[in-house]
Short mmCIF file of C-alpha atoms in Angstrom, two decimals:
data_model
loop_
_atom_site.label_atom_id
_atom_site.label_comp_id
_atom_site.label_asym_id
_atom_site.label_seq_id
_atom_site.Cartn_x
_atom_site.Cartn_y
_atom_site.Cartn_z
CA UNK A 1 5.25 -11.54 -1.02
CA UNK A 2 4.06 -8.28 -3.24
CA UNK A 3 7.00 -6.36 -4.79
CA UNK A 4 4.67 -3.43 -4.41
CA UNK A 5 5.85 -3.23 -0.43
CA UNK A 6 8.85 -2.08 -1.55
CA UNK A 7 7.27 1.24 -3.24
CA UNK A 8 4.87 1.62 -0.26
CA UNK A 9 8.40 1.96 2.12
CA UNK A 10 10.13 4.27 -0.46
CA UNK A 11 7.00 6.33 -1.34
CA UNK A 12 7.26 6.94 2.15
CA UNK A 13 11.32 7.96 2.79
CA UNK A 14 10.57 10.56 -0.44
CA UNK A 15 7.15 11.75 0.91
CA UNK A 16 9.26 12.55 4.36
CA UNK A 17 12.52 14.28 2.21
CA UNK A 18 9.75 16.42 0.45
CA UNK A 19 8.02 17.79 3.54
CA UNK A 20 11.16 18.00 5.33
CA UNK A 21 12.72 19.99 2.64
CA UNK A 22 9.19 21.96 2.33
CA UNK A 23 9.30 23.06 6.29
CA UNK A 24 13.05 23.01 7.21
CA UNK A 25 14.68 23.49 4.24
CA UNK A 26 16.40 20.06 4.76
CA UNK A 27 18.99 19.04 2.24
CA UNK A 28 18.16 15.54 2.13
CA UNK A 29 16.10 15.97 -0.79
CA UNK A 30 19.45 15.73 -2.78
CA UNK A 31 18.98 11.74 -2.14
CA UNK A 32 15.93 11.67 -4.35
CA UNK A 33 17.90 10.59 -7.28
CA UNK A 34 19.60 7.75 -5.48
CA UNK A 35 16.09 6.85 -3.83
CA UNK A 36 14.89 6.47 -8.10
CA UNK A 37 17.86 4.19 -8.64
CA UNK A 38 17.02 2.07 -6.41
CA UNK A 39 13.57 2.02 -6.91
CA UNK A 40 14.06 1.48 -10.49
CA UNK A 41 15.73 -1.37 -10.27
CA UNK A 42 13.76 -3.16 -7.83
CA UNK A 43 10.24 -2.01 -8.37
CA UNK A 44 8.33 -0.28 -11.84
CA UNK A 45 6.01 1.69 -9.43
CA UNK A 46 8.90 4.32 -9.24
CA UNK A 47 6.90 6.46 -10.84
CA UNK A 48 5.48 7.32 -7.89
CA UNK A 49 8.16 9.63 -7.37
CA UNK A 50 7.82 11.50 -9.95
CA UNK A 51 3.90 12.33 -9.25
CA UNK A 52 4.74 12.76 -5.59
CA UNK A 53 7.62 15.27 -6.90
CA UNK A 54 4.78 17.04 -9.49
CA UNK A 55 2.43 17.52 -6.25
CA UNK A 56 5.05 19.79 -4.53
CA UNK A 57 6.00 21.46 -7.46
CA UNK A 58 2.73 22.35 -8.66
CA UNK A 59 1.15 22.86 -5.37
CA UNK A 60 4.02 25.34 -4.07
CA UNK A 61 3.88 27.29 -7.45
CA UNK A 62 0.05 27.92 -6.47
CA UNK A 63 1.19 29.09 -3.04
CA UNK A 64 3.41 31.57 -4.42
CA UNK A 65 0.46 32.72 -6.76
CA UNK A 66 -2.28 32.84 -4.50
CA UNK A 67 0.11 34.52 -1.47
CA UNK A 68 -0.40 31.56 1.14
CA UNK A 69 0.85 32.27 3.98
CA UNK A 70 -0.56 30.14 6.60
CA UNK A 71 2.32 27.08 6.25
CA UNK A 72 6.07 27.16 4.91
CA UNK A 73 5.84 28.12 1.17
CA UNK A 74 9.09 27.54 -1.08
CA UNK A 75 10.26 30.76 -3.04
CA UNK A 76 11.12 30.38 -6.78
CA UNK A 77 14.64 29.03 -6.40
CA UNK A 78 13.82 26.13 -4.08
CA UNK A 79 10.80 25.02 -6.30
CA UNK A 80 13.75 25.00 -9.20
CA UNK A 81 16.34 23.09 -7.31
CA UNK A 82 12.84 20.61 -6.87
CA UNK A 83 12.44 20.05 -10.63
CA UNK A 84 16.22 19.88 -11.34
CA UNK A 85 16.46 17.28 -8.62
CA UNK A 86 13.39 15.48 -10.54
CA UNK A 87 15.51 16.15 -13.74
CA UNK A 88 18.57 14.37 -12.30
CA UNK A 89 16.21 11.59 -10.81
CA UNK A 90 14.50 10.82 -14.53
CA UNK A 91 17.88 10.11 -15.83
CA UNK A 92 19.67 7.98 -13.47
CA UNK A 93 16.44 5.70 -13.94
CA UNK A 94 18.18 4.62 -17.28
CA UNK A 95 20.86 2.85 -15.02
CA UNK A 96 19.57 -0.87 -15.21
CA UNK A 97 19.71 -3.56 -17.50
CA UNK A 98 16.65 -2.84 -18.99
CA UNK A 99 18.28 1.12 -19.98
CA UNK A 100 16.04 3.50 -21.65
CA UNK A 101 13.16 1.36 -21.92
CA UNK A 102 12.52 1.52 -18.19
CA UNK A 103 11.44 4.90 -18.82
CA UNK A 104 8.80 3.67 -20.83
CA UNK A 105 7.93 0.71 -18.51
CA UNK A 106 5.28 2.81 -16.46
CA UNK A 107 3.46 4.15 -19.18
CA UNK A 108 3.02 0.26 -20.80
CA UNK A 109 1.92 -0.89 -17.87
CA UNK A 110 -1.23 1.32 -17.55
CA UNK A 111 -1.86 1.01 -20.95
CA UNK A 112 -2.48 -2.88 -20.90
CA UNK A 113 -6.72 -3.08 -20.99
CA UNK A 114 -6.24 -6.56 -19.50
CA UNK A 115 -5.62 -4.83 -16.45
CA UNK A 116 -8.24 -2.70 -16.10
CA UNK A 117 -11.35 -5.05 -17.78
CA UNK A 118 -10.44 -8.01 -15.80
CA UNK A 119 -7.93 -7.67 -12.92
CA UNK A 120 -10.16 -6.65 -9.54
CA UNK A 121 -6.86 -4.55 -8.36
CA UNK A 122 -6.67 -2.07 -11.10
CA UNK A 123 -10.60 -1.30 -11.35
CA UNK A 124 -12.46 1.16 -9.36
CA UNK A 125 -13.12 0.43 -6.32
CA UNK A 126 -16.46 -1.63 -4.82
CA UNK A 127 -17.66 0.33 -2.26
CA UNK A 128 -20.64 -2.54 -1.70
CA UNK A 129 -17.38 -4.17 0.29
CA UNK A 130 -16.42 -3.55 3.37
CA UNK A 131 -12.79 -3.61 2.87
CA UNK A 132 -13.00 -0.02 0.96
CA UNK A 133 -15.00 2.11 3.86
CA UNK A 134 -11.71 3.45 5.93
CA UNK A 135 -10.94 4.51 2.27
CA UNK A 136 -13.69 6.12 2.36
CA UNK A 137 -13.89 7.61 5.97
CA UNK A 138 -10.65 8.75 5.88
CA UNK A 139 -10.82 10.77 2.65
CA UNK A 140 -14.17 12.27 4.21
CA UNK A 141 -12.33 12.73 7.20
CA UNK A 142 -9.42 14.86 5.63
CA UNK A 143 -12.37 16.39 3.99
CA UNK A 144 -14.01 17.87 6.72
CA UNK A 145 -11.11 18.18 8.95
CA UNK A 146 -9.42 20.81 6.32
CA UNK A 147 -12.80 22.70 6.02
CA UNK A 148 -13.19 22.87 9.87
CA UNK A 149 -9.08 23.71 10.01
CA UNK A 150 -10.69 27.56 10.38
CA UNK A 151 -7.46 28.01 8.25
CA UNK A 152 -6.59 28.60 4.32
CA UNK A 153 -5.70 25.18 2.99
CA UNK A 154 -2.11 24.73 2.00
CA UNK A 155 -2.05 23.70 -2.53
CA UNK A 156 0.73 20.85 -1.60
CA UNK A 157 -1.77 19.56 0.55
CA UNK A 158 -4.50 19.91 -1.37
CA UNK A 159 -2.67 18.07 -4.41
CA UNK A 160 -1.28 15.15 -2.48
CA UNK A 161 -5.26 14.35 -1.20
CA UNK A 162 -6.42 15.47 -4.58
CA UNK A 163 -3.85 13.34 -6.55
CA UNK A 164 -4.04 9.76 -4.32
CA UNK A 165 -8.02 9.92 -4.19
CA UNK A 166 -8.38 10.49 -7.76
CA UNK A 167 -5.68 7.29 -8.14
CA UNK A 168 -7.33 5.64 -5.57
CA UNK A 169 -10.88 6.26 -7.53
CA UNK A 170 -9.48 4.85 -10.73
CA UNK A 171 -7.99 1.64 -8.95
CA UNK A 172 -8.39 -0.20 -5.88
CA UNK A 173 -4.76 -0.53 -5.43
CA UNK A 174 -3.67 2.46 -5.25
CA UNK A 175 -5.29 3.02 -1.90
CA UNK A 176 -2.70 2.38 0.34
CA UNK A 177 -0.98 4.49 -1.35
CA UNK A 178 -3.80 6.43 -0.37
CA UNK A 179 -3.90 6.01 3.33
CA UNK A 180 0.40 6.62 3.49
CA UNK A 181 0.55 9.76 1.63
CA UNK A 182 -2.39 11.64 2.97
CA UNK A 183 -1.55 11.24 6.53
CA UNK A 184 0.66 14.41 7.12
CA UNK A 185 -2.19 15.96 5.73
CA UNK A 186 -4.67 14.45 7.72
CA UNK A 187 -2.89 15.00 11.04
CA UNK A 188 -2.35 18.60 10.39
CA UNK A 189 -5.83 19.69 9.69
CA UNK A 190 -7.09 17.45 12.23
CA UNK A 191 -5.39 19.00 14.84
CA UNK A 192 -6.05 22.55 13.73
CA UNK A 193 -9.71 21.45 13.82
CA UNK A 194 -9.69 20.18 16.98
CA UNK A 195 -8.06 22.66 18.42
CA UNK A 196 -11.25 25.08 18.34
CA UNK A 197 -12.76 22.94 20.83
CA UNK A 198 -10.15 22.54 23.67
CA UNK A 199 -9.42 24.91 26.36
CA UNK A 200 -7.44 28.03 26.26
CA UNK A 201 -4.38 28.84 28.58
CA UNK A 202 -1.11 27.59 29.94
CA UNK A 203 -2.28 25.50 32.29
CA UNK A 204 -4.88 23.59 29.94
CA UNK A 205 -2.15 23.72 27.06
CA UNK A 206 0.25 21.73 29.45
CA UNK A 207 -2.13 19.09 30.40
CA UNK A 208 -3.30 18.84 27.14
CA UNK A 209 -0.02 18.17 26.08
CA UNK A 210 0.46 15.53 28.34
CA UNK A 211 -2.56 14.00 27.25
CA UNK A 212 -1.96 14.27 23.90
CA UNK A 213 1.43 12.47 24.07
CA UNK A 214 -0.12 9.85 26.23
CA UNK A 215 -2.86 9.45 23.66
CA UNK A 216 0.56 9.22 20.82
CA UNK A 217 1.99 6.47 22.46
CA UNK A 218 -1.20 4.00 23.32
CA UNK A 219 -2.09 4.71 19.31
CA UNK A 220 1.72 4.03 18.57
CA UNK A 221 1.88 1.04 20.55
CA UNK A 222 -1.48 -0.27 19.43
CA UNK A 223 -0.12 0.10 15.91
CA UNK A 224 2.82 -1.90 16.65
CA UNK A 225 0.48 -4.50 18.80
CA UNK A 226 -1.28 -4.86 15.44
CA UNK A 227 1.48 -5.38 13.39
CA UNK A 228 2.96 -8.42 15.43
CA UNK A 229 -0.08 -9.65 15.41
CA UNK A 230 -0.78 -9.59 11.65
CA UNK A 231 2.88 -10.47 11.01
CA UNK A 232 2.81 -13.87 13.59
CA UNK A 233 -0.04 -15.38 11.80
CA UNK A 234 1.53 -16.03 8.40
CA UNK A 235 4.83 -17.22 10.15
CA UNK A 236 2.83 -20.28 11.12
CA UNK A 237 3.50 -23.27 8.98
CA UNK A 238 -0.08 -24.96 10.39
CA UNK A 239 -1.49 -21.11 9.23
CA UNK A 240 -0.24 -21.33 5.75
CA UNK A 241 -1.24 -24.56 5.21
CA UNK A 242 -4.55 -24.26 6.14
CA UNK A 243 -4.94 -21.60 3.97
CA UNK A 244 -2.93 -23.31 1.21
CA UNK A 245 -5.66 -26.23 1.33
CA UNK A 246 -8.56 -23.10 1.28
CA UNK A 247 -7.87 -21.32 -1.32
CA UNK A 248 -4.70 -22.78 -3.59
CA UNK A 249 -5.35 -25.84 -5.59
CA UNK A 250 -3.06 -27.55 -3.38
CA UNK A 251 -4.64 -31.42 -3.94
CA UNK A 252 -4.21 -30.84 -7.76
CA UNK A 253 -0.49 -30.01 -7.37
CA UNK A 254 0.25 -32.92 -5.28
CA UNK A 255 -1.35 -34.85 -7.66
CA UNK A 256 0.84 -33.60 -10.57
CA UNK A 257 4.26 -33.64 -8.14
CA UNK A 258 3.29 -37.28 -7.71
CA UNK A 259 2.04 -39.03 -11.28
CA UNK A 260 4.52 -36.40 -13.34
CA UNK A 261 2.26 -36.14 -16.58
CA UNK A 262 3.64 -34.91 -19.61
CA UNK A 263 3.65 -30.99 -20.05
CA UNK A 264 4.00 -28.57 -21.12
CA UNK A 265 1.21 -26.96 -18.69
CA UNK A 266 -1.61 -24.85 -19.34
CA UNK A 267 -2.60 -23.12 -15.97
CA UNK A 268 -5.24 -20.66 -14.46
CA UNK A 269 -4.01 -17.14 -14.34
CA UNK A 270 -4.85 -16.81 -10.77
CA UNK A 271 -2.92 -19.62 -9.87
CA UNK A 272 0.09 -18.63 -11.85
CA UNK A 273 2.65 -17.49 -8.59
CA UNK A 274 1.54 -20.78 -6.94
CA UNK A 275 2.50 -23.25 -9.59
CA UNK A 276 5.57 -21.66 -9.81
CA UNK A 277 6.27 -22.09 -5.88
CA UNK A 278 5.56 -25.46 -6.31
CA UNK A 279 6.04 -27.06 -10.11
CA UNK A 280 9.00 -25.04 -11.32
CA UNK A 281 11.07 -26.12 -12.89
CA UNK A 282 9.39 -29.15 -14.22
CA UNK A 283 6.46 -27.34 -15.00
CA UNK A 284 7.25 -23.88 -16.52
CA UNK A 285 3.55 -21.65 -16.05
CA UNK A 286 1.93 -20.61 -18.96
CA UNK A 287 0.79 -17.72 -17.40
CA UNK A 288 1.15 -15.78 -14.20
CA UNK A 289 0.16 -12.54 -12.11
CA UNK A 290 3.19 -10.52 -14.16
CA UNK A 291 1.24 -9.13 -16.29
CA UNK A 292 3.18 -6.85 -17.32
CA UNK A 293 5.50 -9.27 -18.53
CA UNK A 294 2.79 -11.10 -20.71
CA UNK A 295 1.45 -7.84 -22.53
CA UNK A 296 -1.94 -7.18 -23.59
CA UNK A 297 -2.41 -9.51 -26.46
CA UNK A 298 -1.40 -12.42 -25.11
CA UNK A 299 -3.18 -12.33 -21.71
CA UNK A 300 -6.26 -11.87 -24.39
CA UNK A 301 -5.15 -15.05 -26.30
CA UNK A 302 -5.35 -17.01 -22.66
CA UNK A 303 -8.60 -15.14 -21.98
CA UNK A 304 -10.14 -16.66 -24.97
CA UNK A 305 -8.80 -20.19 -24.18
CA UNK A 306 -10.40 -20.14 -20.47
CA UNK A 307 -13.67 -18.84 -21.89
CA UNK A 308 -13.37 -21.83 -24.87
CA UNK A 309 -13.62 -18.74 -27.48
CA UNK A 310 -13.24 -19.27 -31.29
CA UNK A 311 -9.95 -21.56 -32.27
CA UNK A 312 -9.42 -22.47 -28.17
CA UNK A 313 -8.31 -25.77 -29.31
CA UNK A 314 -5.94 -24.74 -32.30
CA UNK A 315 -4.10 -21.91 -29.36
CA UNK A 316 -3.29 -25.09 -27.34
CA UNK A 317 -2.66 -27.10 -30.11
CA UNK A 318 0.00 -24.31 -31.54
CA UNK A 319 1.59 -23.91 -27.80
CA UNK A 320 2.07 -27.73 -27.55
CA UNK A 321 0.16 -28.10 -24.50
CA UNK A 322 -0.27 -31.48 -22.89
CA UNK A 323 -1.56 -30.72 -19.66
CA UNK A 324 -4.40 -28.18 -18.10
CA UNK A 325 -4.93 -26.89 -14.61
CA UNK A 326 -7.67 -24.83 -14.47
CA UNK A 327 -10.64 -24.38 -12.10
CA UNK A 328 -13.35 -27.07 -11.97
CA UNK A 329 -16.90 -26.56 -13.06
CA UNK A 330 -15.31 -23.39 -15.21
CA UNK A 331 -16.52 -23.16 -19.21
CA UNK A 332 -12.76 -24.66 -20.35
CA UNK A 333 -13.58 -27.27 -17.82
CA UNK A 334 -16.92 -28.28 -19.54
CA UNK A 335 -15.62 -27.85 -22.60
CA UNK A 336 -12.52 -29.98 -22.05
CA UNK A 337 -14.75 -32.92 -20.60
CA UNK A 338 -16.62 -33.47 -23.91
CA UNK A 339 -13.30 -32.99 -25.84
CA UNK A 340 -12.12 -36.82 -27.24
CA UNK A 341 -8.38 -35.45 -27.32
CA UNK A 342 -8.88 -34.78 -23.98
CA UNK A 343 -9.04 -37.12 -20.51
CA UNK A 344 -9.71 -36.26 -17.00
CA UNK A 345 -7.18 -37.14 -14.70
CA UNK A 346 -7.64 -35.63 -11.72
CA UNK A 347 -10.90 -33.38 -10.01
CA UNK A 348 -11.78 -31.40 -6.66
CA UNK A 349 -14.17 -29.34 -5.31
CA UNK A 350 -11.76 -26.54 -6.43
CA UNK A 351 -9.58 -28.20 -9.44
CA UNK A 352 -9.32 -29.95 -12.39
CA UNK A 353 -6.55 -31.59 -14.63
CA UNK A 354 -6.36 -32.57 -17.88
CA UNK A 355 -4.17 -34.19 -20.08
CA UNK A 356 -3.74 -35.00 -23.80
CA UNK A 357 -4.63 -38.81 -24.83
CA UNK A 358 -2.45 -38.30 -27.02
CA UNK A 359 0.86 -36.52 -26.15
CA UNK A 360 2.21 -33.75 -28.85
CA UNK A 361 5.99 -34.31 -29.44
#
């Protein structure tokens, strides 16, 4: 399960207080700051709230400039109760155990290089794979459906798309983020475009309207279809062991649960999550997909372990490792084999184990 589902749901609940508050004047953007507490404490991506709050800010002040006039603009005092709301919502965030520093938290996570040189999430995105093209159809969609609109573009707008595809540009996982925050957008400029080809008059406008909620539903109910669908297949056991065996070094734990050799363990940082599943507590990991928690420096110092760089031997020699689980046919892997403290105890297609001849105390 990804913690970051729970900033996807509240990303959404704020992005619907701010454009109800934008439209209708709706007074449930006093919740923001409760929203942040809770977010805060459950999830660091809650500063997404704060750039989602900076959007409407900015992007109503421009309205006001530039005389918009085409959607709901916010005067002066409702832009201020915006940023004292964001005020209020900054400094409940200091209400969890981790206090001030959580305010910080964000800012340290970005700035780990780890992330960013080796993790495939936080790099730009590959758009040689096919997973990134509705990325990129929809942003060219929104594109071309706000030039076609035949309308001035609204500056919220044009800062939430503007915001979420530059994110999105800068790392792959920031485009769902993407594909939730841009949809108001999307549907709004959309249907102004399309709207230039339809039929005129009352008769046409109520059978389009009929159509059009006909057309709502199916697309609701084939979103829901979808869902159930995508949901059911993990909730098979046979499913998730199948894909346990596939892709998880499944053989290699067993194989550790059974003969119990000395640790403590050295493991694969992509592995990390799973050993803990399945090995703790016997086996605390050496490393796992928290970076954040590891900091830069010493996700470096396993990077130059797995990669046998200068003094590989003296880092597990100094973290009183007895044990290694790593991927087979990798450089530590080679490296390991032609080590004499070293013996091979176990190997796969996928996996490897090692442990120390000789035990340290």
């Amino acid at each position: 399960a990804r913690p970051q589902m729970v900033s996807f749901l509240l990303a959404g609940l704020l992005l619907l207080l701010l454009e109800r508050y934008k439209r209708t004047g709706w007074r449930g953007i006093y919740a923001m700051p409760l929203v942040t507490l809770l977010w805060a404490n459950v999830h660091g991506g809650y500063a997404i709230a704060f750039m989602l709050l900076a959007a409407y800010v900015v992007g109503e002040t421009f309205n006001l400039l530039t005389g918009h006039q085409d959607d709901p603009v916010l005067t002066w005092q409702p832009i201020g109760t915006l940023i004292g709301v964001g005020v209020a919502s900054f400094a409940v965030v200091v209400i969890n155990p981790h206090t001030w520093q959580m305010w910080l938290y964000p800012f340290r996570t970005v700035g780990i290089g780890v992330l960013r040189d080796y993790i495939q999430e936080w790099r730009s995105p590959d758009f040689h794979q096919p997973m990134t093209w509705p990325f990129v159809a929809m942003l060219l969609l929104t594109l071309a459906a706000i030039a076609r609109a035949g309308r001035r573009a609204d500056w919220t707008d044009l800062a939430l798309v503007g915001m979420w595809a530059a994110w999105s540009l800068f790392a792959g996982r920031n485009i769902g983020l993407f594909g939730l925050l841009t949809i108001p957008a999307l549907a709004r400029y959309a249907d102004a475009a399309w709207g230039h080809y339809l039929p005129t008059g009352s008769v046409a406008s109520l059978s389009q309207k009929r159509v059009f909620s006909l057309i709502n539903w199916l697309l609701l109910a084939l979103v829901v279809l979808a869902a159930l669908v995508k949901i059911a297949m993990p909730l098979s056991p046979q499913a998730n062991l199948q894909a346990e065996e596939k892709s998880l070094p499944a053989g290699a734990v067993r194989f550790i649960q059974a003969e119990k050799p000395a640790g403590p363990l050295f493991n694969s940082y992509n592995w990390g999550g799973y050993v803990i599943f399945k090995l703790w507590p016997e086996y605390p990991v050496y490393i796992d997909g928290r970076t954040d928690l590891y900091d830069d420096a010493f996700i470096r110092r396993y990077l130059n372990v797995v990669v046998a760089g200068d003094g590989w031997q003296k880092t597990l020699d100094d973290d009183g490792i007895n044990l290694v689980l790593i991927e087979s046919s990798g450089t530590l892997d080679k490296f390991l084999r032609v080590d004499l403290a070293w013996a091979e105890i176990y190997r796969d297609k996928m996996a490897v184990v090692f442990a120390r001849k000789t035990p340290l105390p």
